Every structure is written in structure tokens, then in C-alpha cells.
mmCIF file of C-alpha atoms in Angstrom:
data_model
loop_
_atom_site.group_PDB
_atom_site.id
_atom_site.type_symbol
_atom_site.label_atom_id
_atom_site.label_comp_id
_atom_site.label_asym_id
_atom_site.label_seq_id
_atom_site.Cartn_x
_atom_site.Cartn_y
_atom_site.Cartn_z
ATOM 1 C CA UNK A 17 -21.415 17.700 -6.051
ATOM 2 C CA UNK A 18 -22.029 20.424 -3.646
ATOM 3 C CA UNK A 19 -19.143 20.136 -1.252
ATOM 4 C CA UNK A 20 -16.254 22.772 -2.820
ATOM 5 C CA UNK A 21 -12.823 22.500 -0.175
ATOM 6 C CA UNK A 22 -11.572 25.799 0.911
ATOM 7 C CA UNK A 23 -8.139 26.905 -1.293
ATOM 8 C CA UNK A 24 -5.789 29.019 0.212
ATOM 9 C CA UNK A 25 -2.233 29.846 0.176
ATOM 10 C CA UNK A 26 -0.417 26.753 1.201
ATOM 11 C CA UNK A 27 -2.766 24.345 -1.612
ATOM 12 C CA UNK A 28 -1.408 26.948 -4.630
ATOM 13 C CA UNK A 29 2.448 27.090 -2.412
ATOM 14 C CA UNK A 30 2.112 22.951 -2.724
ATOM 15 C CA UNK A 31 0.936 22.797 -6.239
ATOM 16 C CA UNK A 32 4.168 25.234 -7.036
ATOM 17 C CA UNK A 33 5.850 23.385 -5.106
ATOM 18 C CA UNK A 34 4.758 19.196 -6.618
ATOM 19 C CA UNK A 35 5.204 21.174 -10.324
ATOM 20 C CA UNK A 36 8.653 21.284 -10.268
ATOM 21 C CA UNK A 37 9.487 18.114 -11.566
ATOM 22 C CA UNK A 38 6.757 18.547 -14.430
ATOM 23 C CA UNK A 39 8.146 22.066 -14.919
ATOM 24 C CA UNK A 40 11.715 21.186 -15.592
ATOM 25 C CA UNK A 41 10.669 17.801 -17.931
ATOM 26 C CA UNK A 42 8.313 20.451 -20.202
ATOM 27 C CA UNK A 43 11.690 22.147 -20.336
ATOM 28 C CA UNK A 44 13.765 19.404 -21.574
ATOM 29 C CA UNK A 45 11.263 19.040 -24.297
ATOM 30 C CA UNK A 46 8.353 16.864 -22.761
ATOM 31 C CA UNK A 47 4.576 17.622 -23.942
ATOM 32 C CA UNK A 48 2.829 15.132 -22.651
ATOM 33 C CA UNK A 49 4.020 13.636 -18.686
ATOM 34 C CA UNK A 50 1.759 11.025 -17.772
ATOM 35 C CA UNK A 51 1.263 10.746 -14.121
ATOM 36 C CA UNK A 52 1.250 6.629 -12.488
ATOM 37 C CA UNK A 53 0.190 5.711 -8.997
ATOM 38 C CA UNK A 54 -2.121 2.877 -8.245
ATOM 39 C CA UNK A 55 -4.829 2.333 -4.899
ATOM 40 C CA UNK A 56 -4.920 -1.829 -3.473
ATOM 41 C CA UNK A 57 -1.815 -3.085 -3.148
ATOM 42 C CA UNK A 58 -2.034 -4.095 0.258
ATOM 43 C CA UNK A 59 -5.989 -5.162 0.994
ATOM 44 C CA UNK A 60 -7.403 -8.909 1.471
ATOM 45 C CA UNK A 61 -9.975 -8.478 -1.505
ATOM 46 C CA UNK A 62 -10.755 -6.645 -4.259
ATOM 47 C CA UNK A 63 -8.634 -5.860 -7.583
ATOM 48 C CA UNK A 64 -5.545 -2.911 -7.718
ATOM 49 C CA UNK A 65 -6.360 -0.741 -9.644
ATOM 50 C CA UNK A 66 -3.912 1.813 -11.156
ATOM 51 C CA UNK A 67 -4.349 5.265 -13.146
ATOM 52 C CA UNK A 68 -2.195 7.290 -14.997
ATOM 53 C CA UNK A 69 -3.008 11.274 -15.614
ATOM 54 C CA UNK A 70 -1.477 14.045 -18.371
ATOM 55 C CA UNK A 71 -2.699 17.195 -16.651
ATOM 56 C CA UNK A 72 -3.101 20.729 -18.602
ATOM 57 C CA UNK A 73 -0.100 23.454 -17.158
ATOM 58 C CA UNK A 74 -2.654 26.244 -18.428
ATOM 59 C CA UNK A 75 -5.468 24.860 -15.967
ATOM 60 C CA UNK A 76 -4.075 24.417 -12.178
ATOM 61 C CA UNK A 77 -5.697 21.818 -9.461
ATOM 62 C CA UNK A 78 -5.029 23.143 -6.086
ATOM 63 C CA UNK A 79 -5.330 20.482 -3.418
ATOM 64 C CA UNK A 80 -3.450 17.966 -5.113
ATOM 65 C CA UNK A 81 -1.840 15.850 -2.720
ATOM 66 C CA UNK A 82 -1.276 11.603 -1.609
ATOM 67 C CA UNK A 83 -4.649 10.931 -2.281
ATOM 68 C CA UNK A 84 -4.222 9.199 1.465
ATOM 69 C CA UNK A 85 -3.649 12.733 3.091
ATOM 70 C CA UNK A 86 -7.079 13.933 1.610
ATOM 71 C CA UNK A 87 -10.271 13.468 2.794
ATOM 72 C CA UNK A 88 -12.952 11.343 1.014
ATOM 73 C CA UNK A 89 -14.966 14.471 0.848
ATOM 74 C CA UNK A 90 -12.307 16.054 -0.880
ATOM 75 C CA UNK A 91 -10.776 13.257 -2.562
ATOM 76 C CA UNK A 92 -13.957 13.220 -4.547
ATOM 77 C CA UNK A 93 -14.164 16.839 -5.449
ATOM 78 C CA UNK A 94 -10.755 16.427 -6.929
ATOM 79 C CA UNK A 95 -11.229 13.478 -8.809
ATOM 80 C CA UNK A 96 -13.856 15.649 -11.148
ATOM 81 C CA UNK A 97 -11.797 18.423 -11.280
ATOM 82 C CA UNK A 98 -9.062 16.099 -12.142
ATOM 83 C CA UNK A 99 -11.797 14.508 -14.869
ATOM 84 C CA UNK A 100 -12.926 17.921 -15.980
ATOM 85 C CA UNK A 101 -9.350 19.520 -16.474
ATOM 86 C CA UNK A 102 -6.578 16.948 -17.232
ATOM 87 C CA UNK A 103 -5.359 16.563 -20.846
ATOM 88 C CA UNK A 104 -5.955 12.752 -20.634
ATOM 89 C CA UNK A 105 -6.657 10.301 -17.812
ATOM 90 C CA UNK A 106 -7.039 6.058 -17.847
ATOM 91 C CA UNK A 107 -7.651 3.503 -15.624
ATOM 92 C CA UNK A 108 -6.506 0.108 -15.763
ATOM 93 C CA UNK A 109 -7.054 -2.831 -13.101
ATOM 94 C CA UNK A 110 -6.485 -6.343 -12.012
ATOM 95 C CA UNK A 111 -8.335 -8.820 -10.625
ATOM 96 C CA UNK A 112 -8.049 -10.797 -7.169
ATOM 97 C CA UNK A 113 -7.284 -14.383 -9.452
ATOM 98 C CA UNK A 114 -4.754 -11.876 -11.414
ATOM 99 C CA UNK A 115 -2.908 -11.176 -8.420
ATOM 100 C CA UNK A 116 -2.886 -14.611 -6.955
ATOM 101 C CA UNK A 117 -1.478 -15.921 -10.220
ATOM 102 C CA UNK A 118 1.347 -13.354 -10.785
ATOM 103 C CA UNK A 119 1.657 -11.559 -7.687
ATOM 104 C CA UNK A 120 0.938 -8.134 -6.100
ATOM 105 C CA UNK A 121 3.993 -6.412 -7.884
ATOM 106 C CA UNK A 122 3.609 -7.438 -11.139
ATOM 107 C CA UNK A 123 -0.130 -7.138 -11.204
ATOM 108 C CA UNK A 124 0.564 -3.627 -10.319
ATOM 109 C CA UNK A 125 2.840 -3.053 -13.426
ATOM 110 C CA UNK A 126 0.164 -5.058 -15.476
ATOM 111 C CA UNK A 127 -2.359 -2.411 -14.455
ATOM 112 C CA UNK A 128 -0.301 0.718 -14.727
ATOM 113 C CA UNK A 129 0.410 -0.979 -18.604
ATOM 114 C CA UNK A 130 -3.073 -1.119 -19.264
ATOM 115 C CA UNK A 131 -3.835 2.591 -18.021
ATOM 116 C CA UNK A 132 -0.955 3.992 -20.409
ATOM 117 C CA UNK A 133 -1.629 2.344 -23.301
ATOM 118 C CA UNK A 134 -5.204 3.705 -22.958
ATOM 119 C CA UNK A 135 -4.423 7.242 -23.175
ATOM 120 C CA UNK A 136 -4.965 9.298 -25.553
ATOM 121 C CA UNK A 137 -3.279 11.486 -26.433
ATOM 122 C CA UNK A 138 -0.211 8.902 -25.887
ATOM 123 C CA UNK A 139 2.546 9.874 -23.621
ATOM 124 C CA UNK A 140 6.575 11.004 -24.125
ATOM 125 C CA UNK A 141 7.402 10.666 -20.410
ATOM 126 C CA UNK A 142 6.344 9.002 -17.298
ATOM 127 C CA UNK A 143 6.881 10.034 -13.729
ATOM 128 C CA UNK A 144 5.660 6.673 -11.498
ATOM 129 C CA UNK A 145 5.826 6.102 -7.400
ATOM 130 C CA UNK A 146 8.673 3.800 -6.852
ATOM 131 C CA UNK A 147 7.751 1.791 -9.452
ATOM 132 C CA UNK A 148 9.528 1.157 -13.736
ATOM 133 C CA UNK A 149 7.479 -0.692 -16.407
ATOM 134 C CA UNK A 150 10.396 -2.030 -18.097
ATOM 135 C CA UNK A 151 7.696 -3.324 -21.054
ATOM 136 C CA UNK A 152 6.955 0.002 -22.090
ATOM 137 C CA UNK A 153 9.566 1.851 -24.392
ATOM 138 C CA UNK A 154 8.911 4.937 -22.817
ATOM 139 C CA UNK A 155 11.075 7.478 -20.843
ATOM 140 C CA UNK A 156 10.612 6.685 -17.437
ATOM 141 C CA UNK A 157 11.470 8.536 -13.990
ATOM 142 C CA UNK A 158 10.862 6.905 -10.265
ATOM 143 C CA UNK A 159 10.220 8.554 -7.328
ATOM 144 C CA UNK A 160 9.740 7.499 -3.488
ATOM 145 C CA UNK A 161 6.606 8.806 -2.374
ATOM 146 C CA UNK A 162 6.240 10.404 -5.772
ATOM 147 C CA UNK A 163 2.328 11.171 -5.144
ATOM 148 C CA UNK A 164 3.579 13.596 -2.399
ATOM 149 C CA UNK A 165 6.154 15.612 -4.891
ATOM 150 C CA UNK A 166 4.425 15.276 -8.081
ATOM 151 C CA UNK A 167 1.341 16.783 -9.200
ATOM 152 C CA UNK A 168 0.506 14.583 -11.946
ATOM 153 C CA UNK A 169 1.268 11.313 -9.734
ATOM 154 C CA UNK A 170 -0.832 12.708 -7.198
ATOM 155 C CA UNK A 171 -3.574 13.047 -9.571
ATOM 156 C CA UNK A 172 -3.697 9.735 -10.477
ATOM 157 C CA UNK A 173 -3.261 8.320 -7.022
ATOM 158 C CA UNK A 174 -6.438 10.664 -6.343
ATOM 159 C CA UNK A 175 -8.154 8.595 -9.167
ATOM 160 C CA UNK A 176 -7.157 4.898 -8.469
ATOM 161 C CA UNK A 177 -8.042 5.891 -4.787
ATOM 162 C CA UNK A 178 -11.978 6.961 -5.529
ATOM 163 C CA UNK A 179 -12.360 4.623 -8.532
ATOM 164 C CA UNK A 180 -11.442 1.773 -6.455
ATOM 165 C CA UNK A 181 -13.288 2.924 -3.494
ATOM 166 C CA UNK A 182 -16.573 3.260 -5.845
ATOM 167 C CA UNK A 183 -15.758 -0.266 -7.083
ATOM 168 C CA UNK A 184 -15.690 -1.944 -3.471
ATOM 169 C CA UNK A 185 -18.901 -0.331 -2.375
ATOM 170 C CA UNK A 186 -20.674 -2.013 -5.447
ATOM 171 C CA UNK A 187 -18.784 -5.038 -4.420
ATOM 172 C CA UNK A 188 -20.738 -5.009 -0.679
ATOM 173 C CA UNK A 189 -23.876 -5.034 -2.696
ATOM 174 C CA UNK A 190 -22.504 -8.144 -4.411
ATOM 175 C CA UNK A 191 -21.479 -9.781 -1.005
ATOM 176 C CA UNK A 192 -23.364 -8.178 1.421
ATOM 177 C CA UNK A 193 -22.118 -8.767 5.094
ATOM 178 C CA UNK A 194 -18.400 -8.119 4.558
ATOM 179 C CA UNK A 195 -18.650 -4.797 5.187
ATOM 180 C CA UNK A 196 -16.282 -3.850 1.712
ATOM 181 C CA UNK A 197 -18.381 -0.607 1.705
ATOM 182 C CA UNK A 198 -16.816 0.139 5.363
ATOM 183 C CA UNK A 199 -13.018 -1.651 5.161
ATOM 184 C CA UNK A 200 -12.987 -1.273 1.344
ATOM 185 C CA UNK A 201 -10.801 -4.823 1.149
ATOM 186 C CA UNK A 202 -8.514 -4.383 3.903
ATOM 187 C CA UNK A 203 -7.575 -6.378 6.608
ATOM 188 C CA UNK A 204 -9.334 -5.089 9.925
ATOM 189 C CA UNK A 205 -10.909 -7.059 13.013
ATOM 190 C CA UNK A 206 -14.530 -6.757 11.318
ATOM 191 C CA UNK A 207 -13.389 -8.181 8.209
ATOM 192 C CA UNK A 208 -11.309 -11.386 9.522
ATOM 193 C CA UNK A 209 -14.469 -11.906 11.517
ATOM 194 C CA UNK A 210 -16.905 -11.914 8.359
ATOM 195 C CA UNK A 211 -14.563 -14.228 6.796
ATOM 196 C CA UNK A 212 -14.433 -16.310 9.721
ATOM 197 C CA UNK A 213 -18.302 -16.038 9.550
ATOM 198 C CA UNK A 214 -18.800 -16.317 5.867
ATOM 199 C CA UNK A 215 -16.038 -17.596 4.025
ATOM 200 C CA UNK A 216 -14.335 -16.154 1.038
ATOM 201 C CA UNK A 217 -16.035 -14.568 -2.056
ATOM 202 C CA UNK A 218 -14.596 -14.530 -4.991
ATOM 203 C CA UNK A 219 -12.878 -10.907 -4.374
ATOM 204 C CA UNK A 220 -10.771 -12.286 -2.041
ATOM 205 C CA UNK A 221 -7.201 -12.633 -2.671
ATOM 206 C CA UNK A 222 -6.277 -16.762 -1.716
ATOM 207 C CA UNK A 223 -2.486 -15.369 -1.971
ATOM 208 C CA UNK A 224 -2.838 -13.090 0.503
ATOM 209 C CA UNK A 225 -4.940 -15.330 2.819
ATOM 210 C CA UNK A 226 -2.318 -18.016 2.564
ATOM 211 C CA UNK A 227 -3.744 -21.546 3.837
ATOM 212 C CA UNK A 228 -7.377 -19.890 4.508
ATOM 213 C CA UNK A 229 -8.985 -21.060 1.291
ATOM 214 C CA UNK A 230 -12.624 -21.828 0.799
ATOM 215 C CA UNK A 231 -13.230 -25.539 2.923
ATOM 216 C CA UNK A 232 -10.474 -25.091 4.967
ATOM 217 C CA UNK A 233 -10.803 -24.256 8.354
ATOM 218 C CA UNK A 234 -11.592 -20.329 9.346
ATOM 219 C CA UNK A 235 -8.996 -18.232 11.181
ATOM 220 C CA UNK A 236 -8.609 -18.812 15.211
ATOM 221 C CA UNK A 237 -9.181 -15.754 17.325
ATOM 222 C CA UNK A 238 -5.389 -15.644 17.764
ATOM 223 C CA UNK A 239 -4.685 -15.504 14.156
ATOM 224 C CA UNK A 240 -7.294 -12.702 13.279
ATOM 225 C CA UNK A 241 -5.161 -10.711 16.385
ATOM 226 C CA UNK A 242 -1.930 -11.085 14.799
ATOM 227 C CA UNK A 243 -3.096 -10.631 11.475
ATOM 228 C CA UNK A 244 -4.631 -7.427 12.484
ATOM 229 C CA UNK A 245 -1.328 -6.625 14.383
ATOM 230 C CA UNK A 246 0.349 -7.088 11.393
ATOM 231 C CA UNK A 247 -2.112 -4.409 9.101
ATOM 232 C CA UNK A 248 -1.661 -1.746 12.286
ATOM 233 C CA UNK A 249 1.951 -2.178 11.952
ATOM 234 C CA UNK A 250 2.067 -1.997 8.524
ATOM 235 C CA UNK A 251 0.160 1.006 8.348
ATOM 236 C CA UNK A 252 2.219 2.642 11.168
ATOM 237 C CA UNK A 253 5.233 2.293 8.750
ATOM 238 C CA UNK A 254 3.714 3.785 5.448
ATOM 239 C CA UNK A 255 2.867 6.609 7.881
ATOM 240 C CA UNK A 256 6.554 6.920 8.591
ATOM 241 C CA UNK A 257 7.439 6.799 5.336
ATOM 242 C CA UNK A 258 8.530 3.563 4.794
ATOM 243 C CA UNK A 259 7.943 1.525 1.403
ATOM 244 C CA UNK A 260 5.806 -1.934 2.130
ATOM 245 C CA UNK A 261 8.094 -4.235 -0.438
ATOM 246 C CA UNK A 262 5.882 -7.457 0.983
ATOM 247 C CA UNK A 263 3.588 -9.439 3.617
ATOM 248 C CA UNK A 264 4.423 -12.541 4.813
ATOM 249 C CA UNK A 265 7.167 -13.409 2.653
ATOM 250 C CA UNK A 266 8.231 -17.457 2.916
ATOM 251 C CA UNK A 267 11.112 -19.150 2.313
ATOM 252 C CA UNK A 268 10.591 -22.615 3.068
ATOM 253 C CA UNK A 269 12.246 -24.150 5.416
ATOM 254 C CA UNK A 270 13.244 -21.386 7.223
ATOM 255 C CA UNK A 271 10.636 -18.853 8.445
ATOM 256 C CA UNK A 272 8.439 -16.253 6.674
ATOM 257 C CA UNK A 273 8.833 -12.540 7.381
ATOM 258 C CA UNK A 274 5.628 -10.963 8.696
ATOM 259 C CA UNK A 275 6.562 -7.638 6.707
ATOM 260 C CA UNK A 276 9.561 -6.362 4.519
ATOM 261 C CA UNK A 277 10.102 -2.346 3.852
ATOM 262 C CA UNK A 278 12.484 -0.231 2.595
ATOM 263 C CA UNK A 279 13.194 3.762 4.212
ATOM 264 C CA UNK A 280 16.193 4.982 2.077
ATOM 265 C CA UNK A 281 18.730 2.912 0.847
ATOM 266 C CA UNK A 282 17.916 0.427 3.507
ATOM 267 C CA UNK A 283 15.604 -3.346 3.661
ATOM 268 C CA UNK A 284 13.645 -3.559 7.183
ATOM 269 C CA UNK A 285 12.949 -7.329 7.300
ATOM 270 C CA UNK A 286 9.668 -7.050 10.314
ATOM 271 C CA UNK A 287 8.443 -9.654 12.538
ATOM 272 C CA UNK A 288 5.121 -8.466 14.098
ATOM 273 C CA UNK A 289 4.405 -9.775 18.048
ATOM 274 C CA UNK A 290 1.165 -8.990 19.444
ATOM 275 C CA UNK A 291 0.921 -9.907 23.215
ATOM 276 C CA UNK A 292 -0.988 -8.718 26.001
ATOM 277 C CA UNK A 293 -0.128 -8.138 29.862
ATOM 278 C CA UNK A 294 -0.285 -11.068 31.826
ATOM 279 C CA UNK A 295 0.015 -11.350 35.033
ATOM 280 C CA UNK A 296 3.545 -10.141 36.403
ATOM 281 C CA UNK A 297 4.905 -10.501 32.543
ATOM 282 C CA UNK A 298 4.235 -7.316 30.198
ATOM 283 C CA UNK A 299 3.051 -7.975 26.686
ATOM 284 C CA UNK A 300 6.606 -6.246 25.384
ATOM 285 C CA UNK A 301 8.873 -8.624 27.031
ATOM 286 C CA UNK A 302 6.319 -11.339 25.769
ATOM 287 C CA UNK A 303 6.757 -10.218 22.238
ATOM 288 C CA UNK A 304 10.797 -9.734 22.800
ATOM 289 C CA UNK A 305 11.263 -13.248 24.303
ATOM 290 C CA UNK A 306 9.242 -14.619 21.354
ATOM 291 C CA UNK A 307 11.659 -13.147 19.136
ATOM 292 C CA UNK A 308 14.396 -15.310 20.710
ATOM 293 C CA UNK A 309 17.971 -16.294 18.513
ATOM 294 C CA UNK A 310 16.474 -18.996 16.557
ATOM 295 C CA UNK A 311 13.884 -16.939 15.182
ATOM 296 C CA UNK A 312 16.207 -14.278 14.631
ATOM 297 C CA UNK A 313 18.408 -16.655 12.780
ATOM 298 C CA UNK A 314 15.665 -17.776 10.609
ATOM 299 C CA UNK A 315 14.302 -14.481 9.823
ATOM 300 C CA UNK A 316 18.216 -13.836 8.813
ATOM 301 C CA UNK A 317 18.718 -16.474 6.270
ATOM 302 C CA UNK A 318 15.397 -15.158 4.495
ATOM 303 C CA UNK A 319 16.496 -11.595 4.465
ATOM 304 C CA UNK A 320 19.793 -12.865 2.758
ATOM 305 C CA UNK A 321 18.473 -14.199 0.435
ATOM 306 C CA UNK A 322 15.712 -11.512 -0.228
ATOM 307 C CA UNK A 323 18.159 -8.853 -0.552
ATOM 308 C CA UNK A 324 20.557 -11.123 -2.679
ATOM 309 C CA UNK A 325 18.494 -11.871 -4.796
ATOM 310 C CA UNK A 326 17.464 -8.045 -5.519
ATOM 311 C CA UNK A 327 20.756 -7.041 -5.363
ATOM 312 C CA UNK A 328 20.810 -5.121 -2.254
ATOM 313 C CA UNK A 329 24.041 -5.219 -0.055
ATOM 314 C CA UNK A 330 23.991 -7.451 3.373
ATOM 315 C CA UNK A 331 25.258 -4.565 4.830
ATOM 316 C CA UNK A 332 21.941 -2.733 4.448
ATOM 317 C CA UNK A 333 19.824 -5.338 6.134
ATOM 318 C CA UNK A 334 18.038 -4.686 9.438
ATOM 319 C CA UNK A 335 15.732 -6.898 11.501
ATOM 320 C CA UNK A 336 13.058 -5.599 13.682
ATOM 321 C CA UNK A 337 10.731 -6.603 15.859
ATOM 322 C CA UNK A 338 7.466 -4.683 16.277
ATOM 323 C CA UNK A 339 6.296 -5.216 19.850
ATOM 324 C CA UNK A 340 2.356 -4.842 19.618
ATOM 325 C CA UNK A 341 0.775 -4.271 23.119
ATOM 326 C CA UNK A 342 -3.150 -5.748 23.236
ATOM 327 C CA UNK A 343 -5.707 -4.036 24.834
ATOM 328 C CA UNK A 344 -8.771 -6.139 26.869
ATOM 329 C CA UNK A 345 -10.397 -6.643 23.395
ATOM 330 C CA UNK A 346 -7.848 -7.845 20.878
ATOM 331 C CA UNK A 347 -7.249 -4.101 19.942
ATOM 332 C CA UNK A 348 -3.312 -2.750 19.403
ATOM 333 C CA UNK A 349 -2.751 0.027 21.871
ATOM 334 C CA UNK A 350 1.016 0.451 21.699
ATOM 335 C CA UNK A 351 3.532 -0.727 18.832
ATOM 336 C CA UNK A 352 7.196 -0.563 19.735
ATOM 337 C CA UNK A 353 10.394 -1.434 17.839
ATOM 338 C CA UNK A 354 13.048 -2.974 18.623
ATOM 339 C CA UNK A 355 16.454 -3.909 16.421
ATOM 340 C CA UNK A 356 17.422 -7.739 16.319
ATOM 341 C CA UNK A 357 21.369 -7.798 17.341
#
């Protein structure tokens, strides 16, 4: 690979910086920290996959960061370096008809198993993003946004990130015309439209398309805009720093909640309205009229007993509305939010 990033001051201040937690484990007596993070949780096709990473103190990475706030370009420089100079690194994955039969979450676990248990040398300790394999009888610590404060986590978000990226290009080759090369799996206007087009493949994820399965009737131009309202949305609150918990969580009979997050010590139950200016009647007071009582209601019973079941306190429950504004072609322009009372 010819490209080589520039390193400067503030990639060796960072790397001090994410080594902290590393630093004062290796001082409690800890050899060998493995490193979890895992790329696909939230896509429309393709399998999650999940690495885990022991990197060498005696041989610094500079640039390690959320493999989402790197480049592709640079993403892939550090994945060899990451190859080249870590102790031990693994990858394990599961499939679209994995996650359809046991769900996103515990896919995810079943893939960050299968990357540990394939190290070698084995680990003492592991530092994971949000996430605790209970199966493993390991030493375990869980951070929010751990691939932003941990070096090792960040390394092996840097490796499920361009392993499953290389994975979905092959896949376009496989089922050419969905464009998985471009979207890699996610859920954007151009892929909803190939679907609509096309069908599903078998990388598609029937759990996360809900009713859309193979000889059943393709998405309606209004459903591929709110689904894509939902995705913007969704990715406008992992940019904030919020932790996507689900999409489109049902609770038969009462409604099913478009998105659920957590920020803190606090459960944001979403509904997602995408609306565009009409006449006299602006697309936000479309969306907040949509979200009348009833639906607020509804959307409270399921975040009851979401958070009850989960153990979280009522008291840290909070419904929003996200208000998408539609440009001329289907596109979101604006998202606002507004509380539920």
C-alpha cells in the first residue's frame, strides 16, 4: 500500500491519551488485554462481524481512533499496521440467517465469542464497547464509546470495519446490482430501490426487513422515505453520541418504536416522521400532529415495558419525536426533535 497518513502531535497526544485504561490494567497485573468492537450491527444485509485485538505496548499505532472517524484510506493503512504489530488479532462473524434467528444483540456476542476464543495467545482481560459476554469466564470491563478511549478497542473496531467492508464488496460481485460495494449493507434510497427492483438475496437480513420477504410485495415509495428517514435519524444520533439499543421494536398490540437509544443513564424511545411542505402546512407540524396522544400513549406502554423488562427506572424514560423535513426528491433536509409531554 502506498498511501502512509501524516502523524503528528495530536495522533501520539491521542494514543497517550486511549492507553490509559490499558496502562493502568498492565499495572494491576494484566499481560494480555484483548481489545472487542464489532462493524454491522445496524445494515439491511450482510453478516456482523466482530474482532478482538492484544496489541504490543513496546510497538505504538498512532492514528488509532473509532474506526468511523477515519478515513477508508486510512482505515486501511491501519488495519496492516494493526496486522503487522499487534500481539494477536481474530475475527469472528455471523451470518444474515444467524441474526434473524437470534437477533442483532446476541449475534453480536456470538461473534465477539468466536473472535476470543481464536486468539492466541489467549487473553486475561477484556475491554469491550458497551457490550459483556457473560459466557466467557474472563475478566471483563465495558465502556460507552469504548473505541474512542481505548486503543486496543479501537483497533479492533478498525479491523471488523475493513474486514467487513472487503467482505461486502465481494458480496456485489455475488449480487451484482445492489450496489453492496457502494452502501456496504445499509439502508440508503439506492438500496431500498434495488430491493424494490430485485428482491432480496440471501445477505439480506428478513428480521430487519420485517414483512418484506421474498414473494411478498416490494416497499411503496412512502415506505422506502420513511425507512430512509429512519437510517438518517439514526445516524444523526450515533453522531451525537447516543447508543442505538434497537430498530423498530414491536410490541403487539400496541405500536412499534421506530428507534430506541440510550445517552447516559437515560432510554430515548424515537418515533421517526418524515413529511414534506404542503401547501400552507409545514412538514414539522405534519410530523408533530402525526405524533398525536394516542400514538404517544402507545409508544408509552412499549417503552414500559422495554425498560422494565431491562431493569431501567420509568423515571428515566423519554419519548421523542424526530421531525424529518423532505426535500423535492424524497431526500431529509432538516431533522428536528421534539419531547413527547
Amino acid at each position: 500500500m502506498t498511501y502512509k497518513p501524516r502523524i503528528g502531535v495530536k495522533d501520539q497526544e491521542r494514543y497517550a491519551y486511549m492507553g490509559q485504561v490499558e496502562g493502568e490494567l498492565q499495572a494491576a497485573g494484566f499481560h494480555a488485554i484483548a481489545g472487542l468492537d464489532e462493524a454491522g450491527r445496524g445494515p439491511l444485509a450482510g453478516p456482523v462481524v466482530a474482532a478482538a485485538c492484544i496489541l504490543d505496548p513496546d510497538q505504538p499505532i498512532y492514528g488509532l481512533n473509532d474506526s468511523k472517524k477515519l478515513s477508508p484510506a486510512k482505515r486501511e493503512w491501519l488495519a496492516e499496521e494493526i496486522q503487522q504489530k499487534a500481539k494477536a488479532f481474530a475475527i469472528g462473524l455471523a451470518s444474515p440467517q444467524r441474526i434473524d434467528e437470534i437477533n442483532i444483540l446476541e449475534a453480536t456476542k456470538e461473534a465477539m465469542t468466536q473472535a476470543v476464543v481464536s486468539l492466541d495467545p489467549s487473553p486475561d482481560m477484556l475491554v469491550l464497547d458497551a457490550v459483556v459476554l457473560k459466557n466467557l469466564q474472563l475478566p471483563q470491563r465495558s465502556l460507552v464509546q469504548g473505541d474512542a478511549q481505548v486503543n486496543c478497542i479501537a483497533a479492533a473496531s478498525i479491523l471488523a470495519k475493513t474486514t467487513r467492508d472487503k467482505m461486502m464488496v465481494e458480496a456485489d460481485q455475488l449480487y451484482p446490482g445492489y450496489g453492496f460495494d457502494r452502501h456496504k449493507g445499509y439502508g440508503t434510497k439506492a438500496h431500498y430501490e434495488a430491493i424494490a427492483q430485485l428482491g432480496l438475496c440471501p445477505l439480506h437480513r428478513l428480521s430487519f426487513l420485517h414483512k418484506l420477504h421474498a414473494g411478498h410485495s416490494c416497499p411503496s415509495a412512502d415506505q422506502v422515505k420513511g425507512r430512509t428517514a429512519e437510517d438518517r435519524v439514526a445516524q444523526h444520533l450515533t453522531d451525537q453520541n447516543f447508543q442505538i439499543l434497537e430498530r423498530n421494536f414491536s410490541l403487539p398490540p400496541f405500536a412499534e418504536v421506530d428507534i430506541i437509544a440510550r445517552k447516559g443513564g437515560q432510554l430515548f424511545f424515537v418515533e421517526v416522521k418524515a413529511r414534506q411542505d404542503y401547501r400552507d402546512l409545514p412538514a414539522q407540524d405534519q410530523a408533530i400532529a402525526a405524533f398525536h396522544a394516542e400514538k404517544q400513549h402507545k409508544v408509552a406502554l412499549v417503552a414500559e415495558y422495554y425498560a422494565a423488562s431491562r431493569g431501567w427506572e420509568k423515571s428515566k424514560i423519554c419519548l421523542l419525536l424526530a421531525a424529518c423535513e423532505l426535500n423535492g426528491q424524497g431526500e431529509v433536509e432538516h431533522i428536528r426533535y421534539y419531547e413527547a409531554d
